[in-house]
Amino acid sequence: MKSNFHTHTYRCGHATGEDIDYVNSALRAGISILGFSDHTPWPYKGEYKPQVRMDISQLDGYIYSILSLKERFRDKIDIRLGLECEYFEEFIPWLDELAQEKNLYLIFGNHFPTSAIDAEYFGHSTKDKAHLDYYVETVLRGMEYKRFLYLAHPDLFMRAYPHFDEICEKASRRICEKAARLGMPLEFNLGGYQLGADRGKEECYPHEKFWQIAADCGCSCIIGFDAHSNAALEREDTWKKAVDIIRRLGLKRLDSIDQIVPR
Ligand SMILES: [Zn+2]
Ligand SMILES: [Zn+2]
């Protein structure tokens, strides 16, 4: 079964297309469950306008739009409503209440260590051991949050790290061992294929050495398109490539978040 629980919308400021375009692309691609998980807004104090996520004032519109599409396409495709979130401790009570009230599924994307306005993006900062360790520490902490269904792009650090070396191996093992212990699936993120190609970076995520370790640790995985354009959902090549690698490594793949055992 083809499904995707990692879909963005134009609201985050770095994705394109209307919400309905994603639904139509998913239908063309034969996707049976389409989960929207745009970058969550946060209740920042003051006038701060985030650059990589929707403003909190757009949240109701997002929810309304996705639920309307869910209703409209109910006979054709199973649409789900969620958010991709960092673990910012001070905002967790707010997120808890929101997820409960609106019945949202949450995926964990550890893009930033803190909610500070000048916090560095891990996809750019993890070029050395110190930053990679910081990434791992914050991942391990956030994984404890019970509402996170799975960890998105666990090997995000390979967006910046030059070559997968022994340091990466140790870091990967720490993440995978924890995921296995918690029974938390790891996302095999297709978005990294495009990023690596665009930037001419030979080693990006999803990195096979990371996934070999995940397989050794007995982790389960779920494929996510991390679609920032509706066209991404129609890419058959990256989906096939992922399915082949997962099969070859002997990783257990989940089709749906419904198969994740609540913690
Ligand atoms: Zn994004
Ligand atoms: Zn994402």
mmCIF file of C-alpha atoms and ligand atoms in Angstrom:
data_model
loop_
_atom_site.group_PDB
_atom_site.id
_atom_site.type_symbol
_atom_site.label_atom_id
_atom_site.label_comp_id
_atom_site.label_asym_id
_atom_site.label_seq_id
_atom_site.Cartn_x
_atom_site.Cartn_y
_atom_site.Cartn_z
ATOM 1 C CA MET A 1 0.000 0.000 0.000
ATOM 2 C CA LYS A 2 1.162 3.502 -0.822
ATOM 3 C CA SER A 3 0.600 6.139 1.831
ATOM 4 C CA ASN A 4 2.188 9.372 2.957
ATOM 5 C CA PHE A 5 1.930 11.140 6.301
ATOM 6 C CA HIS A 6 4.439 13.898 5.603
ATOM 7 C CA THR A 7 2.919 16.628 3.426
ATOM 8 C CA HIS A 8 3.444 20.384 3.688
ATOM 9 C CA THR A 9 1.396 23.308 2.417
ATOM 10 C CA TYR A 10 2.215 26.793 1.090
ATOM 11 C CA ARG A 11 1.591 28.165 4.597
ATOM 12 C CA CYS A 12 5.074 27.196 5.819
ATOM 13 C CA GLY A 13 6.569 29.653 3.326
ATOM 14 C CA HIS A 14 8.844 27.153 1.538
ATOM 15 C CA ALA A 15 6.280 24.852 -0.102
ATOM 16 C CA THR A 16 4.207 25.475 -3.216
ATOM 17 C CA GLY A 17 0.760 24.603 -4.547
ATOM 18 C CA GLU A 18 -2.773 24.694 -3.220
ATOM 19 C CA ASP A 19 -3.948 22.066 -0.750
ATOM 20 C CA ILE A 20 -6.220 20.501 -3.360
ATOM 21 C CA ASP A 21 -3.277 20.086 -5.756
ATOM 22 C CA TYR A 22 -1.687 17.710 -3.244
ATOM 23 C CA VAL A 23 -4.883 15.670 -3.076
ATOM 24 C CA ASN A 24 -5.086 15.423 -6.866
ATOM 25 C CA SER A 25 -1.436 14.421 -7.124
ATOM 26 C CA ALA A 26 -1.921 11.785 -4.419
ATOM 27 C CA LEU A 27 -4.871 10.378 -6.360
ATOM 28 C CA ARG A 28 -2.813 10.256 -9.562
ATOM 29 C CA ALA A 29 0.045 8.554 -7.682
ATOM 30 C CA GLY A 30 -2.215 5.867 -6.232
ATOM 31 C CA ILE A 31 -1.728 6.996 -2.633
ATOM 32 C CA SER A 32 -4.492 5.590 -0.407
ATOM 33 C CA ILE A 33 -3.853 7.638 2.745
ATOM 34 C CA LEU A 34 -2.646 11.229 2.542
ATOM 35 C CA GLY A 35 -1.616 12.863 5.794
ATOM 36 C CA PHE A 36 -1.017 16.613 5.909
ATOM 37 C CA SER A 37 1.646 17.487 8.488
ATOM 38 C CA ASP A 38 2.670 21.057 7.846
ATOM 39 C CA HIS A 39 5.304 22.704 10.048
ATOM 40 C CA THR A 40 3.534 23.578 13.266
ATOM 41 C CA PRO A 41 3.136 27.183 14.338
ATOM 42 C CA TRP A 42 4.119 28.023 17.932
ATOM 43 C CA PRO A 43 2.617 30.518 20.338
ATOM 44 C CA TYR A 44 5.622 32.860 20.257
ATOM 45 C CA LYS A 45 5.425 35.919 22.443
ATOM 46 C CA GLY A 46 5.572 39.318 20.817
ATOM 47 C CA GLU A 47 5.749 40.275 17.196
ATOM 48 C CA TYR A 48 8.043 37.511 15.927
ATOM 49 C CA LYS A 49 6.983 36.161 12.522
ATOM 50 C CA PRO A 50 8.553 32.780 11.827
ATOM 51 C CA GLN A 51 10.140 32.174 8.426
ATOM 52 C CA VAL A 52 9.860 28.401 8.095
ATOM 53 C CA ARG A 53 6.402 27.711 9.481
ATOM 54 C CA MET A 54 2.891 29.074 9.308
ATOM 55 C CA ASP A 55 1.915 31.921 11.564
ATOM 56 C CA ILE A 56 -0.327 30.898 14.427
ATOM 57 C CA SER A 57 -3.099 33.008 12.879
ATOM 58 C CA GLN A 58 -3.111 30.598 9.887
ATOM 59 C CA LEU A 59 -3.702 27.480 11.950
ATOM 60 C CA ASP A 60 -7.502 27.549 11.906
ATOM 61 C CA GLY A 61 -7.504 28.061 8.136
ATOM 62 C CA TYR A 62 -5.150 25.083 7.710
ATOM 63 C CA ILE A 63 -7.345 22.844 9.838
ATOM 64 C CA TYR A 64 -10.517 23.972 8.103
ATOM 65 C CA SER A 65 -9.036 23.483 4.634
ATOM 66 C CA ILE A 66 -7.735 19.960 5.259
ATOM 67 C CA LEU A 67 -10.913 18.816 7.010
ATOM 68 C CA SER A 68 -12.996 20.186 4.134
ATOM 69 C CA LEU A 69 -10.892 18.220 1.640
ATOM 70 C CA LYS A 70 -11.183 15.139 3.817
ATOM 71 C CA GLU A 71 -14.954 15.385 3.633
ATOM 72 C CA ARG A 72 -15.080 16.254 -0.052
ATOM 73 C CA PHE A 73 -12.816 13.357 -1.121
ATOM 74 C CA ARG A 74 -13.971 10.821 1.453
ATOM 75 C CA ASP A 75 -14.965 8.242 -1.170
ATOM 76 C CA LYS A 76 -11.671 8.549 -3.050
ATOM 77 C CA ILE A 77 -8.890 8.926 -0.514
ATOM 78 C CA ASP A 78 -8.335 8.813 3.243
ATOM 79 C CA ILE A 79 -7.076 12.270 4.252
ATOM 80 C CA ARG A 80 -5.549 12.815 7.696
ATOM 81 C CA LEU A 81 -4.742 15.970 9.578
ATOM 82 C CA GLY A 82 -1.525 16.436 11.496
ATOM 83 C CA LEU A 83 1.492 18.625 12.179
ATOM 84 C CA GLU A 84 5.264 18.212 12.037
ATOM 85 C CA CYS A 85 6.774 19.555 15.246
ATOM 86 C CA GLU A 86 10.029 20.157 17.042
ATOM 87 C CA TYR A 87 10.236 19.425 20.727
ATOM 88 C CA PHE A 88 10.129 22.840 22.379
ATOM 89 C CA GLU A 89 9.481 22.073 25.991
ATOM 90 C CA GLU A 90 7.869 25.388 26.914
ATOM 91 C CA PHE A 91 5.243 24.970 24.179
ATOM 92 C CA ILE A 92 4.427 21.311 24.786
ATOM 93 C CA PRO A 93 1.416 22.008 27.052
ATOM 94 C CA TRP A 94 -0.009 24.171 24.263
ATOM 95 C CA LEU A 95 0.671 21.457 21.672
ATOM 96 C CA ASP A 96 -0.825 18.790 23.901
ATOM 97 C CA GLU A 97 -4.068 20.658 24.217
ATOM 98 C CA LEU A 98 -4.224 21.505 20.524
ATOM 99 C CA ALA A 99 -3.580 17.915 19.401
ATOM 100 C CA GLN A 100 -6.181 16.619 21.801
ATOM 101 C CA GLU A 101 -8.830 19.180 20.916
ATOM 102 C CA LYS A 102 -8.389 18.989 17.117
ATOM 103 C CA ASN A 103 -7.536 15.301 16.980
ATOM 104 C CA LEU A 104 -4.229 15.851 15.197
ATOM 105 C CA TYR A 105 -1.473 13.321 14.651
ATOM 106 C CA LEU A 106 2.020 14.631 15.382
ATOM 107 C CA ILE A 107 5.325 13.688 13.801
ATOM 108 C CA PHE A 108 8.679 14.729 15.237
ATOM 109 C CA GLY A 109 10.925 16.747 12.943
ATOM 110 C CA ASN A 110 13.954 17.874 14.940
ATOM 111 C CA HIS A 111 14.852 20.884 12.799
ATOM 112 C CA PHE A 112 15.849 23.235 15.604
ATOM 113 C CA PRO A 113 17.205 22.640 19.125
ATOM 114 C CA THR A 114 15.213 25.427 20.774
ATOM 115 C CA SER A 115 12.503 27.943 19.997
ATOM 116 C CA ALA A 116 15.038 30.808 20.113
ATOM 117 C CA ILE A 117 14.736 33.102 17.097
ATOM 118 C CA ASP A 118 18.416 32.645 16.240
ATOM 119 C CA ALA A 119 18.526 28.858 16.779
ATOM 120 C CA GLU A 120 20.547 27.104 14.088
ATOM 121 C CA TYR A 121 18.850 24.727 11.654
ATOM 122 C CA PHE A 122 20.260 21.224 12.180
ATOM 123 C CA GLY A 123 20.120 20.596 8.441
ATOM 124 C CA HIS A 124 22.854 23.243 8.090
ATOM 125 C CA SER A 125 24.737 23.113 11.394
ATOM 126 C CA THR A 126 25.574 19.421 11.746
ATOM 127 C CA LYS A 127 28.930 19.603 10.003
ATOM 128 C CA ASP A 128 30.995 18.398 12.949
ATOM 129 C CA LYS A 129 30.835 16.175 16.021
ATOM 130 C CA ALA A 130 29.754 18.891 18.457
ATOM 131 C CA HIS A 131 26.701 19.872 16.392
ATOM 132 C CA LEU A 132 25.889 16.271 15.599
ATOM 133 C CA ASP A 133 25.970 15.416 19.313
ATOM 134 C CA TYR A 134 23.627 18.321 19.964
ATOM 135 C CA TYR A 135 21.279 16.971 17.290
ATOM 136 C CA VAL A 136 21.312 13.515 18.876
ATOM 137 C CA GLU A 137 20.740 14.842 22.410
ATOM 138 C CA THR A 138 17.711 16.847 21.308
ATOM 139 C CA VAL A 139 16.359 13.945 19.238
ATOM 140 C CA LEU A 140 16.635 11.544 22.167
ATOM 141 C CA ARG A 141 14.880 14.002 24.473
ATOM 142 C CA GLY A 142 12.044 14.728 22.043
ATOM 143 C CA MET A 143 11.445 11.057 21.310
ATOM 144 C CA GLU A 144 10.214 10.667 24.875
ATOM 145 C CA TYR A 145 7.161 12.813 24.128
ATOM 146 C CA LYS A 146 4.336 10.339 23.863
ATOM 147 C CA ARG A 147 2.322 12.151 21.231
ATOM 148 C CA PHE A 148 5.047 11.874 18.595
ATOM 149 C CA LEU A 149 4.114 8.951 16.371
ATOM 150 C CA TYR A 150 7.389 8.714 14.533
ATOM 151 C CA LEU A 151 10.703 10.454 14.016
ATOM 152 C CA ALA A 152 10.896 12.211 10.652
ATOM 153 C CA HIS A 153 14.189 12.199 8.730
ATOM 154 C CA PRO A 154 16.247 10.756 11.630
ATOM 155 C CA ASP A 155 19.378 11.065 9.473
ATOM 156 C CA LEU A 156 18.770 14.770 8.745
ATOM 157 C CA PHE A 157 22.348 15.477 9.870
ATOM 158 C CA MET A 158 23.601 14.054 6.571
ATOM 159 C CA ARG A 159 22.260 17.157 4.858
ATOM 160 C CA ALA A 160 25.279 18.995 6.296
ATOM 161 C CA TYR A 161 27.742 16.339 7.471
ATOM 162 C CA PRO A 162 30.422 15.745 4.804
ATOM 163 C CA HIS A 163 30.813 11.942 4.832
ATOM 164 C CA PHE A 164 29.227 9.230 6.911
ATOM 165 C CA ASP A 165 32.052 8.325 9.286
ATOM 166 C CA GLU A 166 32.490 6.629 12.664
ATOM 167 C CA ILE A 167 31.009 9.628 14.458
ATOM 168 C CA CYS A 168 27.859 9.319 12.355
ATOM 169 C CA GLU A 169 27.803 5.617 13.028
ATOM 170 C CA LYS A 170 27.781 6.142 16.796
ATOM 171 C CA ALA A 171 25.191 8.901 16.546
ATOM 172 C CA SER A 172 22.965 6.714 14.373
ATOM 173 C CA ARG A 173 23.267 3.816 16.754
ATOM 174 C CA ARG A 174 22.119 5.969 19.687
ATOM 175 C CA ILE A 175 19.044 7.117 17.776
ATOM 176 C CA CYS A 176 18.189 3.668 16.438
ATOM 177 C CA GLU A 177 18.647 1.905 19.761
ATOM 178 C CA LYS A 178 16.278 4.340 21.415
ATOM 179 C CA ALA A 179 13.730 4.037 18.596
ATOM 180 C CA ALA A 180 13.834 0.251 18.886
ATOM 181 C CA ARG A 181 13.431 0.415 22.648
ATOM 182 C CA LEU A 182 10.448 2.774 22.394
ATOM 183 C CA GLY A 183 8.918 0.947 19.435
ATOM 184 C CA MET A 184 8.963 4.278 17.595
ATOM 185 C CA PRO A 185 9.182 4.008 13.800
ATOM 186 C CA LEU A 186 11.777 6.005 11.886
ATOM 187 C CA GLU A 187 10.839 7.779 8.705
ATOM 188 C CA PHE A 188 12.628 6.916 5.492
ATOM 189 C CA ASN A 189 12.414 10.433 4.077
ATOM 190 C CA LEU A 190 12.270 10.800 0.302
ATOM 191 C CA GLY A 191 12.742 14.577 0.426
ATOM 192 C CA GLY A 192 16.470 14.123 0.984
ATOM 193 C CA TYR A 193 16.963 12.531 -2.433
ATOM 194 C CA GLN A 194 15.924 15.759 -4.111
ATOM 195 C CA LEU A 195 17.941 17.940 -1.713
ATOM 196 C CA GLY A 196 21.096 15.925 -2.307
ATOM 197 C CA ALA A 197 20.612 16.127 -6.076
ATOM 198 C CA ASP A 198 19.850 19.874 -6.030
ATOM 199 C CA ARG A 199 22.927 20.693 -3.977
ATOM 200 C CA GLY A 200 25.240 18.230 -5.699
ATOM 201 C CA LYS A 201 25.895 16.586 -2.321
ATOM 202 C CA GLU A 202 26.763 12.971 -2.832
ATOM 203 C CA GLU A 203 25.922 11.805 0.673
ATOM 204 C CA CYS A 204 22.633 13.125 1.969
ATOM 205 C CA TYR A 205 19.682 11.492 3.714
ATOM 206 C CA PRO A 206 18.216 8.919 3.506
ATOM 207 C CA HIS A 207 21.681 7.443 4.023
ATOM 208 C CA GLU A 208 22.050 3.732 3.507
ATOM 209 C CA LYS A 209 24.587 3.349 6.313
ATOM 210 C CA PHE A 210 22.123 4.867 8.750
ATOM 211 C CA TRP A 211 19.428 2.487 7.566
ATOM 212 C CA GLN A 212 21.735 -0.497 7.852
ATOM 213 C CA ILE A 213 22.159 0.381 11.528
ATOM 214 C CA ALA A 214 18.390 0.810 11.885
ATOM 215 C CA ALA A 215 17.928 -2.669 10.442
ATOM 216 C CA ASP A 216 20.583 -4.108 12.801
ATOM 217 C CA CYS A 217 18.764 -2.550 15.763
ATOM 218 C CA GLY A 218 15.429 -4.015 14.654
ATOM 219 C CA CYS A 219 13.789 -0.639 13.996
ATOM 220 C CA SER A 220 10.658 -0.309 11.916
ATOM 221 C CA CYS A 221 10.272 2.393 9.293
ATOM 222 C CA ILE A 222 7.633 4.293 7.392
ATOM 223 C CA ILE A 223 8.228 6.063 4.076
ATOM 224 C CA GLY A 224 7.507 9.797 3.955
ATOM 225 C CA PHE A 225 7.619 12.019 0.883
ATOM 226 C CA ASP A 226 8.112 15.195 2.934
ATOM 227 C CA ALA A 227 6.300 16.841 0.014
ATOM 228 C CA HIS A 228 6.893 20.574 -0.347
ATOM 229 C CA SER A 229 5.295 20.522 -3.810
ATOM 230 C CA ASN A 230 2.412 18.402 -5.043
ATOM 231 C CA ALA A 231 4.606 17.081 -7.869
ATOM 232 C CA ALA A 232 6.817 15.363 -5.262
ATOM 233 C CA LEU A 233 3.950 12.985 -4.503
ATOM 234 C CA GLU A 234 3.905 11.790 -8.097
ATOM 235 C CA ARG A 235 7.542 10.775 -8.156
ATOM 236 C CA GLU A 236 7.558 7.040 -8.672
ATOM 237 C CA ASP A 237 11.365 6.701 -8.823
ATOM 238 C CA THR A 238 12.155 7.751 -5.256
ATOM 239 C CA TRP A 239 9.317 5.640 -3.860
ATOM 240 C CA LYS A 240 10.550 2.548 -5.710
ATOM 241 C CA LYS A 241 14.154 3.199 -4.722
ATOM 242 C CA ALA A 242 13.142 3.397 -1.048
ATOM 243 C CA VAL A 243 11.021 0.243 -1.188
ATOM 244 C CA ASP A 244 13.942 -1.637 -2.756
ATOM 245 C CA ILE A 245 16.478 -0.473 -0.167
ATOM 246 C CA ILE A 246 14.115 -1.244 2.710
ATOM 247 C CA ARG A 247 13.502 -4.726 1.346
ATOM 248 C CA ARG A 248 17.190 -5.382 0.734
ATOM 249 C CA LEU A 249 18.132 -4.300 4.268
ATOM 250 C CA GLY A 250 15.356 -6.403 5.764
ATOM 251 C CA LEU A 251 13.733 -3.447 7.540
ATOM 252 C CA LYS A 252 10.184 -3.766 8.740
ATOM 253 C CA ARG A 253 8.028 -1.206 6.901
ATOM 254 C CA LEU A 254 4.717 0.143 8.167
ATOM 255 C CA ASP A 255 2.080 1.237 5.650
ATOM 256 C CA SER A 256 0.187 3.468 7.991
ATOM 257 C CA ILE A 257 0.416 5.319 11.279
ATOM 258 C CA ASP A 258 -2.547 3.174 12.337
ATOM 259 C CA GLN A 259 -0.055 0.315 12.779
ATOM 260 C CA ILE A 260 1.963 2.231 15.376
ATOM 261 C CA VAL A 261 1.392 0.956 18.877
ATOM 262 C CA PRO A 262 0.559 3.890 21.202
ATOM 263 C CA ARG A 263 3.092 4.374 23.984
HETATM 264 ZN ZN ZN B 1 9.779 22.069 5.302
HETATM 265 ZN ZN ZN B 2 8.734 17.988 6.711
#
